[in-house]
PDB file of C-alpha atoms in Angstrom:
ATOM      1  CA  UNK A 272      92.302  45.825  77.404  1.00 55.00           C
ATOM      2  CA  UNK A 273      94.883  43.014  77.417  1.00 61.00           C
ATOM      3  CA  UNK A 274      93.236  41.403  74.373  1.00 70.00           C
ATOM      4  CA  UNK A 275      93.482  44.678  72.449  1.00 84.00           C
ATOM      5  CA  UNK A 276      97.134  45.042  73.399  1.00 85.00           C
ATOM      6  CA  UNK A 277      97.942  41.487  72.283  1.00 87.00           C
ATOM      7  CA  UNK A 278      96.251  42.194  68.948  1.00 90.00           C
ATOM      8  CA  UNK A 279      98.397  45.307  68.551  1.00 91.00           C
ATOM      9  CA  UNK A 280     101.518  43.322  69.445  1.00 91.00           C
ATOM     10  CA  UNK A 281     100.674  40.587  66.922  1.00 92.00           C
ATOM     11  CA  UNK A 282     100.037  43.221  64.263  1.00 93.00           C
ATOM     12  CA  UNK A 283     103.401  44.862  65.036  1.00 94.00           C
ATOM     13  CA  UNK A 284     105.078  41.460  64.730  1.00 92.00           C
ATOM     14  CA  UNK A 285     103.334  40.756  61.399  1.00 94.00           C
ATOM     15  CA  UNK A 286     104.144  44.146  59.887  1.00 95.00           C
ATOM     16  CA  UNK A 287     107.795  43.788  60.884  1.00 96.00           C
ATOM     17  CA  UNK A 288     107.933  40.355  59.238  1.00 95.00           C
ATOM     18  CA  UNK A 289     106.454  41.839  56.059  1.00 96.00           C
ATOM     19  CA  UNK A 290     109.090  44.565  56.116  1.00 97.00           C
ATOM     20  CA  UNK A 291     111.755  41.887  56.409  1.00 96.00           C
ATOM     21  CA  UNK A 292     110.461  40.209  53.250  1.00 96.00           C
ATOM     22  CA  UNK A 293     110.479  43.574  51.448  1.00 97.00           C
ATOM     23  CA  UNK A 294     114.104  44.234  52.401  1.00 97.00           C
ATOM     24  CA  UNK A 295     115.203  40.727  51.431  1.00 96.00           C
ATOM     25  CA  UNK A 296     113.475  41.034  48.055  1.00 97.00           C
ATOM     26  CA  UNK A 297     115.049  44.458  47.440  1.00 97.00           C
ATOM     27  CA  UNK A 298     118.534  43.049  48.043  1.00 97.00           C
ATOM     28  CA  UNK A 299     117.902  40.058  45.799  1.00 97.00           C
ATOM     29  CA  UNK A 300     116.517  42.235  42.988  1.00 97.00           C
ATOM     30  CA  UNK A 301     119.301  44.814  43.228  1.00 97.00           C
ATOM     31  CA  UNK A 302     122.044  42.176  42.890  1.00 97.00           C
ATOM     32  CA  UNK A 303     120.210  40.490  40.015  1.00 97.00           C
ATOM     33  CA  UNK A 304     119.843  43.863  38.277  1.00 96.00           C
ATOM     34  CA  UNK A 305     123.544  44.542  38.769  1.00 95.00           C
ATOM     35  CA  UNK A 306     124.940  41.281  37.417  1.00 94.00           C
ATOM     36  CA  UNK A 307     122.329  41.097  34.616  1.00 93.00           C
ATOM     37  CA  UNK A 308     122.969  44.765  33.689  1.00 92.00           C
ATOM     38  CA  UNK A 309     119.197  45.274  34.018  1.00 94.00           C
ATOM     39  CA  UNK A 310     118.564  49.010  34.253  1.00 95.00           C
ATOM     40  CA  UNK A 311     114.750  48.597  34.396  1.00 96.00           C
ATOM     41  CA  UNK A 312     114.928  46.252  37.387  1.00 97.00           C
ATOM     42  CA  UNK A 313     117.368  48.609  39.101  1.00 97.00           C
ATOM     43  CA  UNK A 314     114.918  51.491  38.680  1.00 97.00           C
ATOM     44  CA  UNK A 315     112.164  49.290  40.133  1.00 97.00           C
ATOM     45  CA  UNK A 316     114.239  48.741  43.297  1.00 97.00           C
ATOM     46  CA  UNK A 317     114.865  52.483  43.628  1.00 97.00           C
ATOM     47  CA  UNK A 318     111.222  53.416  43.049  1.00 96.00           C
ATOM     48  CA  UNK A 319     109.923  50.979  45.688  1.00 95.00           C
ATOM     49  CA  UNK A 320     112.353  51.989  48.437  1.00 96.00           C
ATOM     50  CA  UNK A 321     109.856  54.503  49.802  1.00 97.00           C
ATOM     51  CA  UNK A 322     107.588  51.597  50.802  1.00 97.00           C
ATOM     52  CA  UNK A 323     110.305  50.171  53.079  1.00 97.00           C
ATOM     53  CA  UNK A 324     111.057  53.630  54.472  1.00 97.00           C
ATOM     54  CA  UNK A 325     107.391  54.279  55.250  1.00 97.00           C
ATOM     55  CA  UNK A 326     106.995  50.901  56.931  1.00 97.00           C
ATOM     56  CA  UNK A 327     109.957  51.670  59.195  1.00 96.00           C
ATOM     57  CA  UNK A 328     108.435  55.032  60.166  1.00 97.00           C
ATOM     58  CA  UNK A 329     105.034  53.419  60.804  1.00 96.00           C
ATOM     59  CA  UNK A 330     106.566  50.720  63.001  1.00 96.00           C
ATOM     60  CA  UNK A 331     108.498  53.339  64.951  1.00 96.00           C
ATOM     61  CA  UNK A 332     105.327  55.376  65.528  1.00 95.00           C
ATOM     62  CA  UNK A 333     103.324  52.309  66.571  1.00 94.00           C
ATOM     63  CA  UNK A 334     106.097  51.134  68.901  1.00 93.00           C
ATOM     64  CA  UNK A 335     106.357  54.452  70.733  1.00 93.00           C
ATOM     65  CA  UNK A 336     102.568  54.700  71.038  1.00 91.00           C
ATOM     66  CA  UNK A 337     102.339  51.207  72.536  1.00 91.00           C
ATOM     67  CA  UNK A 338     105.088  51.972  75.039  1.00 90.00           C
ATOM     68  CA  UNK A 339     103.495  55.288  76.031  1.00 90.00           C
ATOM     69  CA  UNK A 340      99.856  54.196  76.178  1.00 86.00           C
ATOM     70  CA  UNK A 341      99.998  50.531  77.193  1.00 83.00           C
ATOM     71  CA  UNK A 342     102.936  50.502  79.619  1.00 82.00           C
ATOM     72  CA  UNK A 343     103.854  46.929  78.632  1.00 84.00           C
ATOM     73  CA  UNK A 344     105.378  44.400  81.029  1.00 86.00           C
ATOM     74  CA  UNK A 345     109.046  43.440  80.587  1.00 87.00           C
ATOM     75  CA  UNK A 346     108.646  40.589  78.086  1.00 85.00           C
ATOM     76  CA  UNK A 347     106.237  42.570  75.892  1.00 91.00           C
ATOM     77  CA  UNK A 348     108.457  45.631  76.112  1.00 91.00           C
ATOM     78  CA  UNK A 349     111.387  43.590  74.819  1.00 92.00           C
ATOM     79  CA  UNK A 350     109.292  42.525  71.819  1.00 92.00           C
ATOM     80  CA  UNK A 351     108.434  46.154  71.027  1.00 94.00           C
ATOM     81  CA  UNK A 352     112.043  47.333  71.460  1.00 93.00           C
ATOM     82  CA  UNK A 353     113.259  44.471  69.232  1.00 94.00           C
ATOM     83  CA  UNK A 354     110.887  45.489  66.430  1.00 95.00           C
ATOM     84  CA  UNK A 355     111.819  49.154  66.900  1.00 94.00           C
ATOM     85  CA  UNK A 356     115.549  48.491  66.639  1.00 93.00           C
ATOM     86  CA  UNK A 357     115.507  45.687  64.048  1.00 95.00           C
ATOM     87  CA  UNK A 358     113.204  47.606  61.691  1.00 96.00           C
ATOM     88  CA  UNK A 359     115.868  50.313  61.576  1.00 96.00           C
ATOM     89  CA  UNK A 360     118.383  47.670  60.450  1.00 97.00           C
ATOM     90  CA  UNK A 361     115.976  46.510  57.729  1.00 97.00           C
ATOM     91  CA  UNK A 362     115.527  50.078  56.511  1.00 97.00           C
ATOM     92  CA  UNK A 363     119.298  50.446  56.149  1.00 97.00           C
ATOM     93  CA  UNK A 364     119.428  47.188  54.191  1.00 97.00           C
ATOM     94  CA  UNK A 365     116.900  48.734  51.822  1.00 97.00           C
ATOM     95  CA  UNK A 366     119.158  51.765  51.460  1.00 97.00           C
ATOM     96  CA  UNK A 367     122.066  49.538  50.452  1.00 98.00           C
ATOM     97  CA  UNK A 368     119.861  47.740  47.916  1.00 98.00           C
ATOM     98  CA  UNK A 369     119.143  51.161  46.408  1.00 98.00           C
ATOM     99  CA  UNK A 370     122.865  51.964  46.320  1.00 97.00           C
ATOM    100  CA  UNK A 371     123.531  48.732  44.401  1.00 97.00           C
ATOM    101  CA  UNK A 372     120.703  49.563  41.992  1.00 97.00           C
ATOM    102  CA  UNK A 373     122.182  53.025  41.454  1.00 96.00           C
ATOM    103  CA  UNK A 374     125.536  51.421  40.613  1.00 95.00           C
ATOM    104  CA  UNK A 375     123.757  49.329  37.966  1.00 94.00           C
ATOM    105  CA  UNK A 376     122.649  52.510  36.244  1.00 93.00           C
ATOM    106  CA  UNK A 377     125.941  54.343  36.764  1.00 91.00           C
ATOM    107  CA  UNK A 378     128.167  51.693  35.125  1.00 88.00           C
ATOM    108  CA  UNK A 379     125.747  50.670  32.377  1.00 76.00           C
ATOM    109  CA  UNK A 380     127.758  50.251  29.169  1.00 71.00           C
ATOM    110  CA  UNK A 381     131.164  50.201  30.891  1.00 75.00           C
ATOM    111  CA  UNK A 382     133.638  47.326  30.633  1.00 77.00           C
ATOM    112  CA  UNK A 383     132.448  44.436  32.804  1.00 83.00           C
ATOM    113  CA  UNK A 384     134.318  41.410  34.152  1.00 89.00           C
ATOM    114  CA  UNK A 385     132.202  38.207  34.191  1.00 91.00           C
ATOM    115  CA  UNK A 386     134.548  36.442  36.642  1.00 92.00           C
ATOM    116  CA  UNK A 387     134.060  39.146  39.275  1.00 94.00           C
ATOM    117  CA  UNK A 388     130.339  39.477  38.617  1.00 94.00           C
ATOM    118  CA  UNK A 389     129.974  35.735  39.247  1.00 95.00           C
ATOM    119  CA  UNK A 390     131.513  36.187  42.713  1.00 96.00           C
ATOM    120  CA  UNK A 391     129.270  39.198  43.375  1.00 96.00           C
ATOM    121  CA  UNK A 392     126.275  37.046  42.475  1.00 96.00           C
ATOM    122  CA  UNK A 393     127.447  34.435  44.989  1.00 96.00           C
ATOM    123  CA  UNK A 394     127.932  37.114  47.639  1.00 97.00           C
ATOM    124  CA  UNK A 395     124.455  38.452  46.902  1.00 97.00           C
ATOM    125  CA  UNK A 396     122.974  34.984  47.446  1.00 96.00           C
ATOM    126  CA  UNK A 397     124.839  34.717  50.745  1.00 97.00           C
ATOM    127  CA  UNK A 398     123.630  38.136  51.873  1.00 96.00           C
ATOM    128  CA  UNK A 399     120.008  37.379  50.973  1.00 96.00           C
ATOM    129  CA  UNK A 400     120.248  34.031  52.756  1.00 96.00           C
ATOM    130  CA  UNK A 401     121.632  35.495  55.990  1.00 97.00           C
ATOM    131  CA  UNK A 402     118.894  38.144  56.009  1.00 97.00           C
ATOM    132  CA  UNK A 403     116.147  35.562  55.491  1.00 96.00           C
ATOM    133  CA  UNK A 404     117.594  33.272  58.152  1.00 97.00           C
ATOM    134  CA  UNK A 405     117.971  36.097  60.678  1.00 97.00           C
ATOM    135  CA  UNK A 406     114.270  36.851  60.161  1.00 96.00           C
ATOM    136  CA  UNK A 407     113.418  33.162  60.590  1.00 96.00           C
ATOM    137  CA  UNK A 408     115.353  33.167  63.869  1.00 96.00           C
ATOM    138  CA  UNK A 409     113.249  36.155  64.931  1.00 95.00           C
ATOM    139  CA  UNK A 410     109.982  34.433  63.968  1.00 93.00           C
ATOM    140  CA  UNK A 411     110.995  31.318  65.907  1.00 94.00           C
ATOM    141  CA  UNK A 412     112.549  33.345  68.756  1.00 93.00           C
ATOM    142  CA  UNK A 413     115.483  30.961  68.410  1.00 95.00           C
ATOM    143  CA  UNK A 414     118.645  32.341  70.032  1.00 95.00           C
ATOM    144  CA  UNK A 415     120.784  29.358  69.024  1.00 95.00           C
ATOM    145  CA  UNK A 416     119.798  29.769  65.392  1.00 96.00           C
ATOM    146  CA  UNK A 417     120.468  33.515  65.641  1.00 96.00           C
ATOM    147  CA  UNK A 418     123.999  32.853  66.903  1.00 94.00           C
ATOM    148  CA  UNK A 419     124.671  30.361  64.092  1.00 95.00           C
ATOM    149  CA  UNK A 420     123.335  32.750  61.436  1.00 96.00           C
ATOM    150  CA  UNK A 421     125.419  35.659  62.767  1.00 95.00           C
ATOM    151  CA  UNK A 422     128.557  33.522  62.575  1.00 94.00           C
ATOM    152  CA  UNK A 423     128.002  33.146  58.806  1.00 94.00           C
ATOM    153  CA  UNK A 424     128.725  36.850  58.369  1.00 95.00           C
ATOM    154  CA  UNK A 425     132.408  35.891  58.432  1.00 95.00           C
ATOM    155  CA  UNK A 426     131.885  34.101  55.092  1.00 95.00           C
ATOM    156  CA  UNK A 427     130.385  37.253  53.579  1.00 96.00           C
ATOM    157  CA  UNK A 428     133.381  39.277  54.787  1.00 95.00           C
ATOM    158  CA  UNK A 429     135.731  36.742  53.181  1.00 95.00           C
ATOM    159  CA  UNK A 430     133.848  36.983  49.888  1.00 96.00           C
ATOM    160  CA  UNK A 431     134.160  40.781  50.003  1.00 96.00           C
ATOM    161  CA  UNK A 432     137.914  40.481  50.517  1.00 96.00           C
ATOM    162  CA  UNK A 433     138.115  38.117  47.534  1.00 96.00           C
ATOM    163  CA  UNK A 434     136.248  40.595  45.322  1.00 96.00           C
ATOM    164  CA  UNK A 435     138.526  43.450  46.374  1.00 95.00           C
ATOM    165  CA  UNK A 436     141.618  41.398  45.555  1.00 95.00           C
ATOM    166  CA  UNK A 437     140.233  40.390  42.142  1.00 94.00           C
ATOM    167  CA  UNK A 438     139.328  44.012  41.376  1.00 94.00           C
ATOM    168  CA  UNK A 439     142.748  45.386  42.289  1.00 93.00           C
ATOM    169  CA  UNK A 440     144.434  42.728  40.174  1.00 92.00           C
ATOM    170  CA  UNK A 441     142.105  43.472  37.247  1.00 89.00           C
ATOM    171  CA  UNK A 442     142.474  47.257  37.493  1.00 88.00           C
ATOM    172  CA  UNK A 443     146.256  46.886  37.386  1.00 88.00           C
ATOM    173  CA  UNK A 444     145.952  45.239  33.973  1.00 84.00           C
ATOM    174  CA  UNK A 445     144.280  48.140  32.175  1.00 80.00           C
ATOM    175  CA  UNK A 446     142.912  51.585  32.960  1.00 81.00           C
ATOM    176  CA  UNK A 447     139.675  50.645  31.181  1.00 80.00           C
ATOM    177  CA  UNK A 448     138.735  48.416  34.115  1.00 80.00           C
ATOM    178  CA  UNK A 449     139.133  51.074  36.809  1.00 88.00           C
ATOM    179  CA  UNK A 450     135.506  52.291  36.759  1.00 88.00           C
ATOM    180  CA  UNK A 451     133.984  48.814  36.775  1.00 90.00           C
ATOM    181  CA  UNK A 452     136.510  47.631  39.371  1.00 92.00           C
ATOM    182  CA  UNK A 453     135.723  50.476  41.757  1.00 93.00           C
ATOM    183  CA  UNK A 454     132.016  49.767  41.252  1.00 94.00           C
ATOM    184  CA  UNK A 455     132.472  46.075  42.103  1.00 95.00           C
ATOM    185  CA  UNK A 456     134.287  47.024  45.288  1.00 96.00           C
ATOM    186  CA  UNK A 457     131.513  49.416  46.234  1.00 97.00           C
ATOM    187  CA  UNK A 458     128.817  46.786  45.672  1.00 97.00           C
ATOM    188  CA  UNK A 459     130.806  44.278  47.730  1.00 97.00           C
ATOM    189  CA  UNK A 460     131.007  46.809  50.567  1.00 97.00           C
ATOM    190  CA  UNK A 461     127.223  47.339  50.437  1.00 98.00           C
ATOM    191  CA  UNK A 462     126.595  43.593  50.630  1.00 98.00           C
ATOM    192  CA  UNK A 463     129.076  43.305  53.487  1.00 97.00           C
ATOM    193  CA  UNK A 464     127.070  45.906  55.392  1.00 97.00           C
ATOM    194  CA  UNK A 465     123.873  43.959  54.709  1.00 97.00           C
ATOM    195  CA  UNK A 466     125.501  41.008  56.470  1.00 96.00           C
ATOM    196  CA  UNK A 467     126.401  43.270  59.382  1.00 95.00           C
ATOM    197  CA  UNK A 468     122.806  44.459  59.742  1.00 96.00           C
ATOM    198  CA  UNK A 469     121.536  40.868  59.590  1.00 96.00           C
ATOM    199  CA  UNK A 470     123.933  40.168  62.462  1.00 96.00           C
ATOM    200  CA  UNK A 471     122.347  43.067  64.347  1.00 95.00           C
ATOM    201  CA  UNK A 472     118.932  41.437  63.936  1.00 96.00           C
ATOM    202  CA  UNK A 473     120.339  38.191  65.322  1.00 96.00           C
ATOM    203  CA  UNK A 474     121.609  40.127  68.334  1.00 95.00           C
ATOM    204  CA  UNK A 475     118.128  41.545  68.876  1.00 94.00           C
ATOM    205  CA  UNK A 476     116.717  37.993  68.801  1.00 95.00           C
ATOM    206  CA  UNK A 477     119.039  37.091  71.680  1.00 95.00           C
ATOM    207  CA  UNK A 478     117.950  40.259  73.499  1.00 93.00           C
ATOM    208  CA  UNK A 479     114.296  39.346  72.944  1.00 92.00           C
ATOM    209  CA  UNK A 480     114.829  36.024  74.712  1.00 91.00           C
ATOM    210  CA  UNK A 481     117.289  37.022  77.428  1.00 90.00           C
ATOM    211  CA  UNK A 482     117.039  40.751  77.989  1.00 88.00           C
ATOM    212  CA  UNK A 483     120.796  41.032  77.390  1.00 84.00           C
ATOM    213  CA  UNK A 484     122.404  42.925  74.500  1.00 84.00           C
ATOM    214  CA  UNK A 485     125.271  40.828  73.157  1.00 84.00           C
ATOM    215  CA  UNK A 486     127.737  41.130  70.279  1.00 85.00           C
ATOM    216  CA  UNK A 487     127.618  38.058  68.066  1.00 81.00           C
ATOM    217  CA  UNK A 488     130.301  39.343  65.736  1.00 72.00           C
ATOM    218  CA  UNK A 489     133.471  41.352  66.240  1.00 63.00           C
ATOM    219  CA  UNK A 490     132.151  43.941  63.748  1.00 57.00           C
ATOM    220  CA  UNK A 491     129.094  45.213  65.584  1.00 49.00           C
ATOM    221  CA  UNK A 492     127.231  47.868  63.569  1.00 48.00           C
ATOM    222  CA  UNK A 493     125.534  50.358  65.873  1.00 44.00           C
ATOM    223  CA  UNK A 494     124.206  52.807  63.334  1.00 44.00           C
TER     224      UNK A 494
END
């Protein structure tokens, strides 16, 4: 019975890790589509979002079944709860990737500002990196790494502030830049939220190891 449960737990762990890679790839693709003005790639991100959504629902179902049927001990229960909660954060990251992809389609053909798009590309790289590293911290069950990764969210916030300032300055120059400027600010806000959700995952890594729910960043995202 214990062997079967451990197999289920390992499978849950593996499927969560796969979902993490899906979410990370969706973010990376959505930002690339946006700064390359690639409508086809944007549509690809949107069309594949259902895979991430289904994985989150499957993990939720499996988690509840394991809790109900197996009555896991404390350490195993923490693993299940971590997957249950963190998979919800990954699903929301996927939603933000879709939102960025939708912006790609919405502003196609509008006036674009290469200087701002360069900064968005940098912010996208930072967001993808913090997501990947939060997942690595989970795989290693490394609380120290999780704390260090969560601290990097401050850099993403700073990049978002920079983009907002550049957009406001650019929109003040000409009315033609208002649509693209508002779009850049929206995309920056989506990437900022991705960083917040990566921070959530880092907090769940600490919970997995200690049993304590902590806030690793002043901007804790609960939903």
